[in-house]
XYZ file of C-alpha atoms in Angstrom:
700
model
C 27.395 -14.326 47.864
C 28.598 -10.757 48.141
C 28.818 -10.481 44.348
C 25.266 -11.778 43.991
C 24.024 -9.253 46.558
C 25.792 -6.424 44.756
C 24.331 -7.572 41.447
C 20.822 -7.640 42.904
C 21.231 -4.153 44.349
C 22.626 -2.887 41.043
C 19.693 -4.407 39.114
C 17.240 -2.843 41.545
C 18.881 0.543 41.038
C 18.711 0.069 37.284
C 15.030 -0.841 37.559
C 14.321 2.325 39.540
C 16.023 4.374 36.846
C 14.149 2.582 34.086
C 10.624 2.598 35.498
C 10.744 5.403 38.009
C 8.550 8.442 37.985
C 11.057 10.642 36.150
C 10.560 11.899 32.630
C 11.771 10.055 29.571
C 14.734 12.437 29.254
C 15.887 11.516 32.786
C 15.749 7.778 32.145
C 18.844 5.817 31.180
C 18.726 4.364 27.679
C 19.894 0.754 27.703
C 22.418 0.222 24.931
C 25.451 -1.949 24.317
C 27.126 0.219 21.618
C 28.683 -2.879 20.138
C 28.241 -4.585 16.793
C 27.678 -7.940 18.477
C 24.084 -8.998 19.120
C 23.130 -8.511 22.764
C 21.551 -11.648 24.242
C 18.397 -11.001 26.207
C 18.161 -13.383 29.163
C 15.584 -11.324 31.030
C 12.783 -11.503 33.563
C 9.261 -11.192 32.210
C 6.649 -9.030 33.932
C 2.901 -9.422 33.631
C 0.147 -6.862 33.130
C 0.085 -6.263 36.906
C 3.840 -5.528 36.792
C 4.734 -8.677 38.735
C 7.575 -10.993 37.789
C 6.363 -13.991 35.822
C 7.191 -17.521 36.878
C 6.245 -20.866 35.379
C 3.212 -20.850 37.710
C 1.915 -17.416 36.635
C -1.407 -17.131 34.806
C -1.419 -13.519 33.589
C 0.056 -12.572 30.196
C 3.401 -10.865 29.890
C 3.417 -7.117 29.270
C 5.841 -5.575 26.729
C 5.483 -2.224 28.478
C 6.387 -3.617 31.893
C 9.083 -5.934 30.531
C 10.851 -4.027 27.757
C 10.077 -0.717 29.436
C 12.423 -1.545 32.289
C 15.410 -0.846 30.076
C 13.998 1.058 27.108
C 11.913 4.224 27.101
C 8.495 2.847 26.232
C 6.883 6.286 26.074
C 9.366 7.537 23.478
C 8.998 4.369 21.412
C 5.205 4.487 21.515
C 5.182 7.747 19.554
C 7.045 6.199 16.604
C 5.673 5.991 13.066
C 4.227 2.491 13.289
C 2.533 3.125 16.645
C 0.963 6.530 16.037
C -1.190 5.511 13.066
C -4.246 6.317 15.209
C -2.748 9.574 16.522
C -4.181 12.635 14.779
C -1.556 14.844 16.455
C 1.426 13.067 14.847
C 3.122 14.309 11.682
C 1.271 12.638 8.842
C 3.851 12.908 6.078
C 3.213 11.822 2.525
C -0.025 9.954 1.763
C 0.086 6.221 2.283
C -2.218 3.226 2.090
C -5.316 3.820 4.239
C -7.064 1.312 6.424
C -9.869 -0.062 4.253
C -12.941 -1.245 6.114
C -14.244 -4.028 3.892
C -17.582 -5.770 4.198
C -18.356 -8.066 1.261
C -21.971 -8.437 2.461
C -22.815 -4.769 1.919
C -20.398 -3.989 -0.919
C -18.302 -1.738 1.309
C -14.674 -0.693 0.879
C -14.316 2.410 3.015
C -10.868 4.086 3.235
C -10.071 5.325 6.748
C -7.194 7.180 8.365
C -6.450 9.161 11.497
C -3.647 10.964 9.670
C -4.049 14.288 7.893
C -3.876 12.784 4.424
C -5.503 14.201 1.320
C -7.854 11.254 1.001
C -9.916 8.881 3.140
C -12.283 9.483 6.028
C -11.586 9.934 9.711
C -13.071 6.905 11.530
C -15.139 9.150 13.763
C -16.953 10.427 10.643
C -18.340 6.923 10.225
C -19.057 6.587 13.937
C -16.253 4.054 14.408
C -14.726 3.940 17.886
C -11.108 3.069 18.749
C -12.435 -0.264 20.022
C -13.884 -1.124 16.618
C -10.775 0.077 14.783
C -8.455 -1.906 17.055
C -10.534 -5.049 16.699
C -10.735 -4.656 12.915
C -7.150 -3.642 12.143
C -5.133 -4.514 15.256
C -3.835 -7.705 13.646
C -1.847 -5.574 11.202
C -0.474 -3.206 13.821
C 2.410 -3.741 16.255
C 0.242 -2.196 19.004
C 0.013 1.170 20.671
C -2.245 4.148 20.010
C -5.903 3.688 20.954
C -5.190 -0.015 21.207
C -4.107 0.873 24.717
C -7.549 1.392 26.218
C -8.681 3.557 23.327
C -6.360 6.473 23.975
C -3.119 8.079 22.925
C -0.923 10.612 24.638
C 1.699 10.732 27.358
C 1.497 7.250 28.836
C 4.346 8.022 31.218
C 2.525 10.754 33.114
C -0.897 9.272 32.626
C -2.137 12.394 30.836
C -3.860 10.544 28.017
C -5.969 12.218 25.385
C -9.219 10.467 24.567
C -9.572 10.315 20.787
C -13.147 9.040 20.533
C -15.959 7.451 22.474
C -14.980 3.990 23.682
C -16.550 0.967 25.294
C -14.971 0.957 28.821
C -16.384 -2.381 30.043
C -15.083 -4.289 27.034
C -11.650 -2.670 27.337
C -11.463 -3.827 30.951
C -11.825 -7.406 29.799
C -9.629 -7.362 26.706
C -6.797 -5.353 28.213
C -4.467 -3.114 26.248
C -2.944 -3.885 22.877
C 0.468 -2.570 23.891
C 3.369 -1.774 21.598
C 4.758 -5.253 20.984
C 8.503 -4.847 20.461
C 8.987 -8.471 19.423
C 6.582 -8.145 16.477
C 9.510 -6.530 14.669
C 12.593 -7.415 16.721
C 12.147 -11.158 17.204
C 14.299 -13.325 14.961
C 12.556 -14.936 12.013
C 10.532 -17.929 13.151
C 10.395 -16.946 16.820
C 7.270 -14.810 16.534
C 3.919 -16.128 15.280
C 2.029 -13.182 13.791
C -0.944 -15.324 12.826
C -1.394 -16.499 16.418
C -1.286 -12.862 17.487
C -4.072 -12.057 15.020
C -6.108 -14.968 16.300
C -6.000 -13.613 19.864
C -7.005 -10.129 18.702
C -10.017 -11.584 16.878
C -10.993 -13.191 20.184
C -10.674 -9.742 21.821
C -7.775 -11.069 23.921
C -5.689 -7.956 23.299
C -3.444 -8.242 26.346
C -2.745 -11.919 25.613
C -1.670 -11.407 21.987
C 2.089 -10.819 22.665
C 2.295 -13.905 24.892
C 0.598 -16.071 22.270
C 2.782 -14.749 19.464
C 5.978 -15.713 21.306
C 4.541 -19.147 22.102
C 5.390 -18.701 25.761
C 2.482 -20.850 26.822
C -1.048 -21.998 26.123
C -3.901 -19.513 26.375
C -7.389 -20.691 27.253
C -10.385 -18.375 27.209
C -12.074 -16.008 24.803
C -13.173 -12.495 25.779
C -15.490 -12.282 22.769
C -17.587 -15.091 24.254
C -18.261 -13.201 27.475
C -21.812 -11.895 27.194
C -24.304 -10.172 29.435
C -23.278 -7.865 32.243
C -19.570 -7.048 31.945
C -18.102 -6.598 35.401
C -14.458 -7.680 35.784
C -14.975 -7.967 39.549
C -17.831 -10.424 39.102
C -16.740 -13.959 39.948
C -18.658 -15.495 37.043
C -16.867 -13.149 34.625
C -13.468 -13.901 36.188
C -13.978 -17.601 35.568
C -14.467 -16.920 31.855
C -11.403 -14.697 31.528
C -8.438 -16.028 29.510
C -5.554 -17.595 31.445
C -2.017 -18.545 30.505
C -0.342 -21.862 31.227
C 3.332 -21.059 30.742
C 5.759 -23.527 29.206
C 8.124 -24.332 32.087
C 10.862 -25.215 29.600
C 11.133 -21.541 28.661
C 12.389 -20.574 32.136
C 16.010 -20.852 33.258
C 16.997 -21.857 36.792
C 17.091 -18.211 37.843
C 13.597 -17.610 36.442
C 14.753 -15.620 33.430
C 13.646 -16.290 29.856
C 15.799 -16.124 26.737
C 14.169 -13.813 24.211
C 15.768 -14.322 20.803
C 15.738 -10.896 19.212
C 17.781 -8.618 16.971
C 18.361 -4.873 17.084
C 17.811 -4.509 13.336
C 14.460 -6.041 12.330
C 14.597 -8.628 9.576
C 12.709 -8.163 6.314
C 10.469 -11.111 7.176
C 8.881 -8.983 9.902
C 8.225 -6.172 7.424
C 6.568 -8.553 4.963
C 3.800 -9.235 7.483
C 2.279 -5.870 6.619
C 4.079 -4.806 3.451
C 3.636 -7.661 0.963
C 1.774 -7.155 -2.303
C 0.717 -9.280 -5.267
C -0.458 -8.259 -8.732
C -3.495 -9.938 -10.264
C -3.973 -10.849 -13.917
C -6.544 -12.828 -15.896
C -5.275 -16.068 -14.342
C -5.686 -14.706 -10.810
C -3.082 -13.884 -8.200
C 0.389 -14.021 -9.720
C 2.495 -16.605 -7.937
C 5.747 -15.789 -6.209
C 7.952 -17.634 -8.685
C 6.810 -15.241 -11.417
C 7.869 -12.194 -9.428
C 11.350 -10.738 -9.096
C 12.379 -9.371 -5.753
C 13.222 -5.750 -5.177
C 16.665 -5.136 -6.682
C 17.977 -4.000 -3.295
C 16.858 -7.203 -1.605
C 18.478 -9.210 -4.388
C 21.696 -7.370 -3.585
C 21.528 -8.654 -0.002
C 20.036 -5.599 1.697
C 17.247 -5.587 4.278
C 14.299 -3.200 4.447
C 15.773 -1.353 7.424
C 19.024 -0.620 5.612
C 17.099 2.273 4.068
C 14.084 2.563 6.379
C 16.024 3.363 9.546
C 15.072 4.844 12.895
C 16.470 5.652 16.324
C 14.942 4.949 19.720
C 12.103 7.303 18.858
C 11.173 4.910 16.006
C 10.676 7.858 13.669
C 10.959 5.748 10.531
C 12.757 7.044 7.449
C 10.145 6.572 4.728
C 12.598 7.467 1.969
C 10.837 10.271 0.120
C 12.338 13.700 -0.431
C 10.965 16.391 1.831
C 10.090 14.079 4.724
C 9.963 15.865 8.067
C 12.187 13.810 10.320
C 13.620 14.092 13.827
C 17.137 13.602 12.404
C 17.043 15.312 8.995
C 20.797 15.287 8.287
C 21.128 11.543 8.861
C 18.373 10.667 6.408
C 19.519 12.717 3.398
C 21.271 9.794 1.717
C 18.446 7.359 2.488
C 16.245 8.487 -0.400
C 16.631 7.354 -4.022
C 18.411 10.490 -5.206
C 20.300 10.962 -1.952
C 21.757 7.463 -2.014
C 22.574 7.198 -5.713
C 23.339 10.839 -6.566
C 24.128 12.531 -3.267
C 24.200 16.276 -2.807
C 26.189 17.777 -5.644
C 29.184 19.827 -4.532
C 28.929 18.776 -0.891
C 32.143 18.194 1.055
C 30.324 16.414 3.867
C 31.035 12.650 3.618
C 27.562 11.953 5.044
C 25.957 13.627 2.021
C 27.965 11.931 -0.716
C 26.559 9.336 -3.101
C 27.487 5.677 -2.957
C 26.021 4.678 0.391
C 25.917 0.913 0.907
C 27.785 0.496 -2.372
C 25.056 2.068 -4.492
C 26.113 2.801 -8.093
C 25.839 6.293 -9.493
C 23.499 6.192 -12.504
C 24.794 7.820 -15.681
C 21.469 8.419 -17.441
C 23.421 8.978 -20.640
C 21.498 10.967 -23.245
C 18.601 11.697 -20.883
C 17.744 15.412 -20.953
C 17.688 17.073 -17.502
C 14.003 17.972 -17.909
C 13.156 14.348 -17.094
C 14.415 14.837 -13.542
C 12.154 17.864 -13.194
C 9.071 16.062 -14.493
C 9.540 12.481 -13.244
C 10.195 10.937 -9.846
C 12.823 8.172 -9.729
C 10.043 5.671 -9.073
C 8.267 6.568 -12.336
C 10.839 4.562 -14.273
C 12.171 2.172 -11.656
C 9.359 1.081 -9.312
C 6.348 -1.185 -9.254
C 5.250 -3.874 -11.711
C 6.179 -3.437 -15.370
C 3.770 -0.929 -16.862
C 0.940 -2.496 -18.870
C -1.770 -1.308 -21.260
C -4.062 -0.827 -18.270
C -3.584 -0.502 -14.543
C -3.270 -3.921 -12.910
C -5.356 -5.263 -10.043
C -3.403 -5.486 -6.817
C -3.646 -7.183 -3.436
C -1.805 -6.003 -0.319
C -1.201 -7.328 3.175
C -3.070 -4.510 4.892
C -6.111 -4.769 2.643
C -6.273 -8.482 1.789
C -4.549 -10.200 4.725
C -1.681 -11.574 2.664
C 0.382 -13.926 4.786
C -2.622 -15.668 6.283
C -3.681 -19.104 5.139
C -6.451 -19.119 2.574
C -7.387 -19.210 -1.096
C -7.599 -15.955 -3.023
C -9.081 -15.568 -6.479
C -7.764 -12.039 -6.879
C -11.092 -10.236 -7.265
C -11.907 -10.017 -3.558
C -12.752 -6.644 -2.073
C -11.283 -4.165 -1.611
C -10.645 -3.674 -5.310
C -7.510 -1.657 -5.989
C -5.062 -1.179 -8.839
C -1.384 -0.321 -9.276
C 0.506 1.455 -12.016
C -1.494 4.689 -12.046
C 0.916 7.348 -13.331
C -0.214 10.732 -12.102
C 1.276 13.829 -10.491
C 1.698 14.872 -6.889
C 2.053 18.278 -5.260
C 5.665 18.661 -6.459
C 4.383 18.440 -10.076
C 6.325 15.215 -10.691
C 4.848 12.006 -12.076
C 4.842 9.024 -9.712
C 3.422 5.500 -10.017
C 0.478 5.101 -7.641
C -1.816 2.556 -6.134
C -5.459 3.553 -6.373
C -8.943 2.626 -5.255
C -12.485 3.985 -5.421
C -14.466 4.130 -2.172
C -17.698 2.158 -1.911
C -19.919 2.794 1.090
C -23.355 3.751 2.385
C -23.706 7.291 3.636
C -25.725 10.439 4.125
C -25.822 13.208 1.508
C -25.280 16.640 3.023
C -26.466 20.013 1.749
C -22.983 20.999 0.567
C -22.741 17.893 -1.664
C -20.396 16.182 0.812
C -21.173 12.667 1.993
C -20.834 11.341 5.537
C -20.236 7.573 5.641
C -22.358 5.426 7.926
C -21.039 2.831 10.359
C -20.645 -0.354 8.226
C -21.829 -2.610 11.054
C -24.986 -0.560 11.479
C -25.595 -0.582 7.734
C -25.493 -4.368 7.700
C -28.065 -4.554 10.495
C -30.337 -2.048 8.767
C -30.121 -3.638 5.294
C -29.983 -7.329 6.138
C -33.618 -7.936 5.196
C -33.545 -5.792 2.044
C -30.193 -6.723 0.502
C -30.521 -10.371 1.529
C -26.824 -11.034 0.970
C -25.299 -13.740 3.143
C -21.649 -13.517 2.169
C -20.770 -11.660 -1.011
C -22.448 -8.604 -2.523
C -20.931 -9.278 -5.961
C -21.530 -13.024 -6.307
C -25.022 -13.032 -4.838
C -26.396 -9.693 -6.009
C -24.390 -8.425 -8.978
C -23.516 -11.688 -10.750
C -26.004 -14.271 -9.457
C -25.905 -17.873 -10.608
C -28.577 -18.541 -13.205
C -31.384 -20.941 -12.422
C -31.949 -23.938 -14.704
C -34.828 -22.322 -16.607
C -32.736 -19.183 -17.145
C -29.852 -21.248 -18.525
C -32.257 -23.046 -20.891
C -33.571 -19.707 -22.074
C -30.047 -18.602 -22.982
C -28.441 -21.815 -24.252
C -31.273 -24.123 -25.077
C -32.341 -27.219 -23.186
C -29.548 -29.508 -24.403
C -26.571 -27.190 -23.827
C -27.993 -25.948 -20.528
C -27.523 -29.449 -19.081
C -23.811 -29.495 -19.992
C -21.293 -28.748 -17.246
C -20.280 -25.075 -17.308
C -16.626 -26.009 -17.851
C -17.583 -27.492 -21.228
C -19.276 -24.354 -22.540
C -17.482 -22.685 -25.425
C -16.483 -19.020 -25.308
C -19.631 -17.819 -27.045
C -21.826 -19.675 -24.560
C -19.867 -18.327 -21.639
C -20.278 -14.805 -22.993
C -24.038 -15.300 -23.348
C -24.333 -16.578 -19.780
C -22.182 -13.705 -18.504
C -24.293 -11.145 -20.322
C -27.482 -12.603 -18.857
C -25.960 -12.587 -15.376
C -25.128 -8.906 -15.767
C -28.665 -8.099 -16.897
C -30.178 -9.850 -13.887
C -27.506 -8.367 -11.614
C -28.310 -4.869 -12.835
C -31.981 -5.368 -12.038
C -31.193 -6.924 -8.640
C -28.841 -4.078 -7.800
C -31.294 -1.311 -8.588
C -34.218 -2.945 -6.789
C -32.384 -4.085 -3.651
C -30.204 -1.013 -3.244
C -33.282 1.182 -3.581
C -35.090 -0.852 -0.905
C -32.020 -0.737 1.347
C -31.680 3.033 1.039
C -35.329 3.392 2.091
C -34.647 1.155 5.105
C -31.667 3.302 6.084
C -33.683 6.526 5.752
C -36.178 5.150 8.269
C -33.293 4.880 10.740
C -31.545 8.215 10.078
C -34.611 10.428 9.932
C -35.214 13.233 7.465
C -31.939 12.841 5.563
C -30.986 11.464 2.150
C -29.243 8.094 2.193
C -26.902 7.225 -0.670
C -24.729 4.377 -1.857
C -21.361 5.232 -3.446
C -19.304 2.983 -5.718
C -16.747 3.574 -8.509
C -17.440 7.296 -8.548
C -21.240 6.943 -8.838
C -23.727 8.125 -6.223
C -27.079 6.296 -5.987
C -30.177 7.534 -4.145
C -33.878 6.738 -3.880
C -35.807 8.037 -6.884
C -38.342 10.201 -5.089
C -38.711 12.382 -8.192
C -39.849 9.527 -10.471
C -37.003 9.904 -12.965
C -36.079 6.210 -13.011
C -37.140 4.917 -16.411
C -36.630 1.305 -15.293
C -39.106 1.625 -12.458
C -36.712 0.318 -9.808
C -36.874 3.391 -7.605
C -33.156 4.168 -7.900
C -31.485 7.147 -9.519
C -27.923 8.296 -10.041
C -26.947 11.651 -8.643
C -24.660 13.932 -10.623
C -21.985 14.840 -8.094
C -18.882 16.986 -8.423
C -17.646 15.838 -5.032
C -14.432 14.039 -6.003
C -13.198 14.176 -2.411
C -15.807 11.711 -1.154
C -16.501 9.686 -4.293
C -13.545 9.799 -6.687
C -10.317 7.865 -7.108
C -7.879 8.076 -4.222
C -4.194 7.437 -4.825
C -1.019 6.961 -2.840
C 2.508 6.642 -4.293
C 4.250 3.293 -4.570
C 7.999 2.740 -4.391
C 8.517 -1.028 -4.381
C 9.490 -3.329 -5.857
C 12.427 -1.437 -7.369
C 13.458 -2.777 -10.774
C 17.059 -2.860 -12.030
C 18.231 -0.405 -14.686
C 17.878 -3.036 -17.401
C 14.122 -3.279 -16.727
C 13.435 0.391 -16.131
C 10.998 2.414 -18.174
C 12.710 4.067 -21.129
C 15.563 1.604 -21.427
C 14.259 0.838 -24.923
C 14.820 4.395 -26.087
C 12.880 7.636 -26.364
C 9.994 6.126 -28.343
C 9.181 3.804 -25.432
C 7.409 6.837 -23.950
C 7.289 9.378 -26.784
C 5.054 7.513 -29.202
C 1.307 7.151 -29.664
C 1.350 3.918 -27.658
C 3.886 5.043 -25.040
C 2.414 3.422 -21.944
C 3.322 6.091 -19.395
C 0.802 8.258 -21.275
C -1.384 5.788 -23.181
C -1.994 3.230 -20.431
C -5.522 3.412 -19.021
C -7.261 2.937 -15.704
C -10.925 2.142 -15.066
C -12.824 2.456 -11.780
C -12.978 -0.806 -9.852
C -15.304 -1.729 -7.025
C -18.411 -3.706 -6.121
C -20.495 -2.242 -8.964
C -18.044 -2.072 -11.861
C -18.369 -5.800 -12.589
C -21.710 -5.112 -14.307
C -20.485 -2.068 -16.210
C -18.995 -1.944 -19.692
C -15.225 -2.275 -19.681
C -14.861 1.147 -21.291
C -16.983 2.966 -18.699
C -14.959 5.587 -16.887
C -11.711 4.577 -18.605
C -9.122 7.374 -18.605
C -5.568 7.596 -19.886
C -2.526 8.401 -17.798
C -1.946 11.428 -20.034
C -5.288 12.914 -18.956
C -4.515 12.221 -15.292
C -1.195 14.026 -15.715
C -2.840 16.981 -17.430
C -0.796 16.522 -20.621
C -1.968 18.616 -23.573
C -2.994 16.192 -26.389
C -1.697 18.446 -29.195
C 1.628 18.943 -27.474
C 1.969 15.203 -26.925
C 1.098 14.517 -30.572
C 3.778 16.946 -31.719
C 6.363 15.283 -29.478
C 5.366 11.825 -30.661
C 5.661 12.777 -34.326
C 9.031 14.320 -33.701
C 10.367 11.275 -31.883
C 8.717 8.661 -34.110
C 10.678 10.002 -37.117
C 13.747 10.661 -35.093
C 15.643 7.575 -36.286
C 14.783 8.258 -39.945
C 15.723 11.865 -39.417
C 19.049 10.762 -37.963
C 19.707 8.584 -41.027
C 18.746 11.469 -43.314
C 21.079 13.842 -41.522
C 23.884 11.277 -41.529
C 23.408 10.625 -45.263
C 23.265 14.330 -46.003
C 26.456 14.898 -44.075
C 28.123 12.004 -45.915
C 27.120 13.436 -49.311
C 28.258 16.884 -48.260
C 31.599 15.484 -47.144
C 32.016 13.708 -50.489
C 31.169 16.875 -52.412
C 33.590 18.835 -50.310
C 36.327 16.243 -50.810
C 35.791 16.256 -54.603
C 35.763 20.032 -54.613
C 38.913 20.181 -52.543
C 40.547 17.650 -54.885
C 39.690 19.684 -57.960
C 40.801 22.850 -56.256
C 44.113 21.292 -55.284
C 44.694 20.104 -58.893
C 43.884 23.566 -60.203
C 46.204 25.237 -57.732
C 48.962 22.749 -58.511
C 48.592 23.350 -62.266
C 48.573 27.092 -61.780
C 51.721 26.931 -59.723
C 53.432 24.871 -62.451
C 52.619 27.438 -65.112
C 53.938 30.188 -62.934
C 57.247 28.403 -62.393
C 57.641 27.288 -66.090
C 56.517 29.934 -68.649
C 57.784 27.790 -71.569
C 55.300 25.167 -70.672
C 52.609 27.716 -71.313
C 54.120 28.616 -74.754
C 54.524 24.995 -75.797
C 51.117 24.096 -74.657
C 49.587 26.636 -76.999
C 51.265 25.244 -80.168
C 48.877 22.372 -80.793
C 46.003 24.766 -80.551
C 47.481 27.146 -83.037
C 48.247 24.311 -85.436
C 44.719 23.094 -85.101
C 43.311 26.503 -85.934
C 45.490 26.616 -89.072
């Protein structure tokens, strides 16, 4: 009994240390410092900070539960939780949040970070509430997901980042940093159930649902009318939890099966990607895994972090809270190390990595190319490949994907970054409705508002492309194209020529539909925004109402010549995975794999993709990687000619050397015979006298 009392007192003291009013620096950091996995048989605490029992009805709170032993405030400022925090270090450009609405042909790139592309959500009038509801299913919580604010949660001094909807937040609760989204063992955490609760606006209930701790009944999104949490009628509609009594031990604790080092399966929830070809989404059995994963490594072997969760992203020049510890966690740092260093922490060979020889590769390649240019991403093709990602296309969720769903993006775009090195990139072209400003910049409009304003003019129920751009032909239109007999045949039986004719006719009608309906929609928007010019942007083109009467087709739509690449042009972010082995790297086939007229790192092309490009000619806007890299065509031609004849030149040189050697050997042989004969004459004068006799006799 005494031991139990002492234990209770000790736990109470520990709790005071963990959740007291002191600063994060004063709190004790719970750690075992052992290699063995620490088993978490712990008490759960709800959103009111009360211990949860099998009879409780409120959801469990990661902040109140995990925060008893771990510094929640420090963790909440980590890389994955500060995506909405404009004050955090942004680092190298990454994949933006892409607000996609197939009904309005929208794919709007958004970011709170100070990246060189994308729009700040507030520019489009998007509140933290809308951003959390839209993208919270792909976030482990934190940021404005916690009542629309970021800042020092510990002291309560929170910085409001945008206008929010306070009543709705009071019902949904906070989307707290959910530690188990990453640290639960594979199979113990249901990310799809978490997303389902967020869609229902049950933010505070999402962690409980994901761990399958109990059954949740209720749906905040269904609560309409006056929103007053104190109102009894509202309280009756609020979600409740019925906990699974089997989860609780006799002492009321719950076993939470977690690991210190997150498993790769958790990373895949947000970091999967699939390439798309003519057959659609490439299946998994076609793909090879990242070479590091095939070697038995996990994502976090390279992408490490401490308690502050400042993730090592693995690129050179990253600003990090522990810069010395991350040196050998980049490509060059791990495989090459710091030359001449005597510090064991800076030497190559970490985790058994081999040191590449790069035999015969001139050093200039390391000045001009990033490691990823040759080793990362899908095998380079004649044109940039369509791509789907978890963040943009909800990979990992059940459903059928054709591969052409918005947002449209591509991979394998080889262009330079600020360090003047060539990297492989992912790319997309923004498509959105906005307002044209006097300085040629464009301010995007709130996509939800645009849908409301254009619903009667666009008349698209589900898909902008299928219904507006490539509409199904009516029976009389099919007869006009194919004739009455062939028009009755099932479309799967049409030959290629017939399919091409139908496709061409669809594009013609789609072009007309687009110009007429977009023009009408822009006029509807201008009625709402006052004396300003509304525009629609897609694949680098800017469309506006033809008030000047320059539209030869009479549809009331014109294209604006714009030099504003920042708001309309291609946006890119570097890609690093999957890493290919040396045997499948670019250039393994020799110099001419790049230095030839069809060398793909220069000759491969990329075309704008988006809601409108499906009606454009395939060659429209097509550019080569060489032009993106700023390579001089004449210089490249000279290099190609030099390398294309390099093998023949080598044979010529080798043959010339062989002939020269033969000539030299013959010459040396003749010289040696002459010298030998001369030496003989010198040593035997009589031989010279005798040798002249036949000549004299002949003359006689």
